[in-house]
Coordinates of C-alpha atoms in Angstrom, one line a residue:
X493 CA 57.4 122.4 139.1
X494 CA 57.9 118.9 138.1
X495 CA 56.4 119.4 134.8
X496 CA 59.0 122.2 134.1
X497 CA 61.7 119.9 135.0
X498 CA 60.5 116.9 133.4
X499 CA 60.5 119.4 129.8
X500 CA 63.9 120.9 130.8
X501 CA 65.1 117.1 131.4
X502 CA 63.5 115.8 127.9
X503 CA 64.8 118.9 125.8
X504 CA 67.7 118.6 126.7
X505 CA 68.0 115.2 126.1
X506 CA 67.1 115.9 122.7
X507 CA 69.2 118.3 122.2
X508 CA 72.1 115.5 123.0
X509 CA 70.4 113.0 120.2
X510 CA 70.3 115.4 117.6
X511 CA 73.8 116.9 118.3
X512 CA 75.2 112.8 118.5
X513 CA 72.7 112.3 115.3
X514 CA 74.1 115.2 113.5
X515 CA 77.8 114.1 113.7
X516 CA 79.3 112.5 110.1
X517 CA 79.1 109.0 109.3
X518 CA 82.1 109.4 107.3
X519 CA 84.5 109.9 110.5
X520 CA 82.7 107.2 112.3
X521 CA 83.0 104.6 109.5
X522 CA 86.8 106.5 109.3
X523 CA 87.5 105.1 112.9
X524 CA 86.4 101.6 112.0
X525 CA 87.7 98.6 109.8
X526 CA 86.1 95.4 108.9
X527 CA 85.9 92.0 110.9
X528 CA 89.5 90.9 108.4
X529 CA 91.6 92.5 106.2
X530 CA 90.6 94.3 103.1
X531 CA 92.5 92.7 99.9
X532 CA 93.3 95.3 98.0
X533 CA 93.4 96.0 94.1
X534 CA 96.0 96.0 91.8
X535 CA 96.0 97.0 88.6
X536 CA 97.9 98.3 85.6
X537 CA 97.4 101.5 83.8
X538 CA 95.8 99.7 81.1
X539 CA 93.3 97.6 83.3
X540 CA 94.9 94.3 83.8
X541 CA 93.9 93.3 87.6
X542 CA 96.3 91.1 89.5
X543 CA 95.7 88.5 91.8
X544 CA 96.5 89.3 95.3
X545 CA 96.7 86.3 98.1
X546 CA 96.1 87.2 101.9
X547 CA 99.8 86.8 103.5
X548 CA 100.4 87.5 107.1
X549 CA 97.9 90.0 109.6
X550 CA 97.6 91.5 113.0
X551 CA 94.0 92.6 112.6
X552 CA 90.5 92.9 115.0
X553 CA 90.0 89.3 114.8
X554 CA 93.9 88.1 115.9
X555 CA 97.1 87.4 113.9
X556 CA 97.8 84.7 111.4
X557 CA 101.4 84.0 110.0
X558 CA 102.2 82.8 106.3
X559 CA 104.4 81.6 104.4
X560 CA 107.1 83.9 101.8
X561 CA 105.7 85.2 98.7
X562 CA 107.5 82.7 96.6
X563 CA 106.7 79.4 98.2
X564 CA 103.0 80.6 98.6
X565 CA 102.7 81.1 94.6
X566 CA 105.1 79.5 93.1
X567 CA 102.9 77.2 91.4
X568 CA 100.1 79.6 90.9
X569 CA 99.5 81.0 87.9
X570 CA 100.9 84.2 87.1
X571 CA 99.0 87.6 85.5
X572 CA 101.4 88.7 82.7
X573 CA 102.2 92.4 82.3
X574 CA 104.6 94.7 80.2
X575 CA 107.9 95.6 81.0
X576 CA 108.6 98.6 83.2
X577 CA 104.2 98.6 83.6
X578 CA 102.5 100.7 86.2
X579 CA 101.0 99.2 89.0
X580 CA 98.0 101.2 91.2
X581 CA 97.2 99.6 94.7
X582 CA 93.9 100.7 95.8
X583 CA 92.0 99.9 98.7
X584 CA 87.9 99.9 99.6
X585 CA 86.6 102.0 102.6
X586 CA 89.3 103.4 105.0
X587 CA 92.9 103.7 103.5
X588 CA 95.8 102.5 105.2
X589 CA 98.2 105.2 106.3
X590 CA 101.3 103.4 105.4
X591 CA 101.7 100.7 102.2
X592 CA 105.1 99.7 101.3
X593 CA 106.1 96.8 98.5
X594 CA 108.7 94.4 98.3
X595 CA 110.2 92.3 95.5
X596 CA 111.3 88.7 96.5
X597 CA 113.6 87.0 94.0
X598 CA 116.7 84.6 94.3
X599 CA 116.5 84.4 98.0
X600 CA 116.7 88.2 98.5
X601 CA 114.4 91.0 99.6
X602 CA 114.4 94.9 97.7
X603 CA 112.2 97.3 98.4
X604 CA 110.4 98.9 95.8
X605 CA 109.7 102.6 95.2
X606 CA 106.0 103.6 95.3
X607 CA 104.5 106.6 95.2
X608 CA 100.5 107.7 95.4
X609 CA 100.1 103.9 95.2
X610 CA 101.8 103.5 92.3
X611 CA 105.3 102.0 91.6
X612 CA 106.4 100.1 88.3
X613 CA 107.1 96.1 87.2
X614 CA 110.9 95.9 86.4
X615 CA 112.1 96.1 83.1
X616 CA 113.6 92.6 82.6
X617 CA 111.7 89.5 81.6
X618 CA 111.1 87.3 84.5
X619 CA 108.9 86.3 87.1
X620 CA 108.7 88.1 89.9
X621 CA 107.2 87.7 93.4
X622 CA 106.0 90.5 95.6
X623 CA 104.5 91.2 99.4
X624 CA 102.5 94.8 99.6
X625 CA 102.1 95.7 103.1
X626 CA 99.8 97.9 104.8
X627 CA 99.1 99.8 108.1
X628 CA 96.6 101.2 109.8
X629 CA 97.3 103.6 112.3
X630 CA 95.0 105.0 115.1
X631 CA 93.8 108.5 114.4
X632 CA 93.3 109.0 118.4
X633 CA 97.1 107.6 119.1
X634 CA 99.5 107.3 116.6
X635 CA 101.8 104.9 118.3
X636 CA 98.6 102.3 118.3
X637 CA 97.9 100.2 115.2
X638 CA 94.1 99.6 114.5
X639 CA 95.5 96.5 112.1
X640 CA 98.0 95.7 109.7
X641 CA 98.8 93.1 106.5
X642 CA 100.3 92.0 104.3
X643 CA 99.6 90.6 100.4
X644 CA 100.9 88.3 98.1
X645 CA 101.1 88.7 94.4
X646 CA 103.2 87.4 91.4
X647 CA 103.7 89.1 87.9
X648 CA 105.0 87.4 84.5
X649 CA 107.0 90.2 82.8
X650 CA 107.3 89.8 79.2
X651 CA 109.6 91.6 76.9
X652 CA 112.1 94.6 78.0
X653 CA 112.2 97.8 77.7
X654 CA 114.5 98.4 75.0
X655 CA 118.1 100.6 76.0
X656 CA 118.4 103.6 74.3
X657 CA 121.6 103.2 71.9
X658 CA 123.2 106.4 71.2
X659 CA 126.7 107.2 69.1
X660 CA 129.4 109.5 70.3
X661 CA 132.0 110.7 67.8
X662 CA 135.4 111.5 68.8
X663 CA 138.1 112.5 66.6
X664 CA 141.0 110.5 66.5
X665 CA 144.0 111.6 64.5
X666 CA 142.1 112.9 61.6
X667 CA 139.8 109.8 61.5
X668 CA 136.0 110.4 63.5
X669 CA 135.4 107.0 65.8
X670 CA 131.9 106.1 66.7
X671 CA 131.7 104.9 70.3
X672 CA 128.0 103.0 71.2
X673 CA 126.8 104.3 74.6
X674 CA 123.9 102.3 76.1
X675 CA 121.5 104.1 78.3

């Protein structure tokens, strides 16, 4: 009788460590981030990585506070890109659930658009100074962070997208005038 219980006891135990053995690693990795941050990547279309600074965090290991974007890298060196060039954020392992960017310039803040992890350098010459930031939520509550960050980075843009010149003709009088419209 003891036997029979002993095998009932044992099989089912096995039964539990397969089941636990069988789930994915991919969701349990999924409900885990590192011991700090993950910097991400950026990069443009045609390869060029920037260089992206740790900034401010909330993350497993505590919360640090940094300085602005601009006084962090001012006197870094900056990656040059093209006018108007696409940027991709990408991150390794589990992706944060919301990334936003911001552009820093003459003591102002403006968000910029992104979209699938892409959104665009602006079209003027300049230097510009940006802060990406990223959230992780928790997939059992959605009101709990698991971490979040933030990233500095600055970009040289060279040249500018050229404005499309076009001509309108009106008629005045009997005499056609050509009006320049910039676009």
């Amino acid at each position: 009788m003891v036997r029979k219980k002993s095998l009932r006891w044992m099989a089912g135990l096995l039964i539990v460590l397969v089941l636990t053995a069988c789930g994915s690693p991919e969701k349990e990795t999924e409900k885990k981030l590192g011991p700090e941050p993950p910097l991400p990547d950026i990069q443009t279309a045609d390869g060029v990585n920037i260089k992206v600074h740790q900034s401010s965090y909330c993350w497993t290991n505590g919360c640090a506070d940094y300085i602005g974007p601009y006084h962090m890298l001012k006197d870094s060196e900056k990656q040059t890109v093209a006018a108007g060039a696409e940027l991709r954020v990408s991150f390794e392992g589990r992706q944060p659930d919301q990334v936003s960017v911001s552009l820093f310039s003459d003591d102002e803040i403006v968000d910029v658009s992104i979209q699938d992890q892409v959104f665009h350098a602006p079209e003027e010459a300049g230097v510009y100074y940006y802060l990406l930031s990223a959230s992780w939520v928790n997939k059992q509550n959605s009101q709990v962070s698991d971490g979040s960050s933030a990233y500095a980075f600055a970009v040289e843009v060279t040249g500018e997208i050229p404005k499309q010149v076009s001509f309108r003709l009106t008629l005045l009088g009997n005499w056609p005038r050509y009006t320049p419209a910039i676009h």
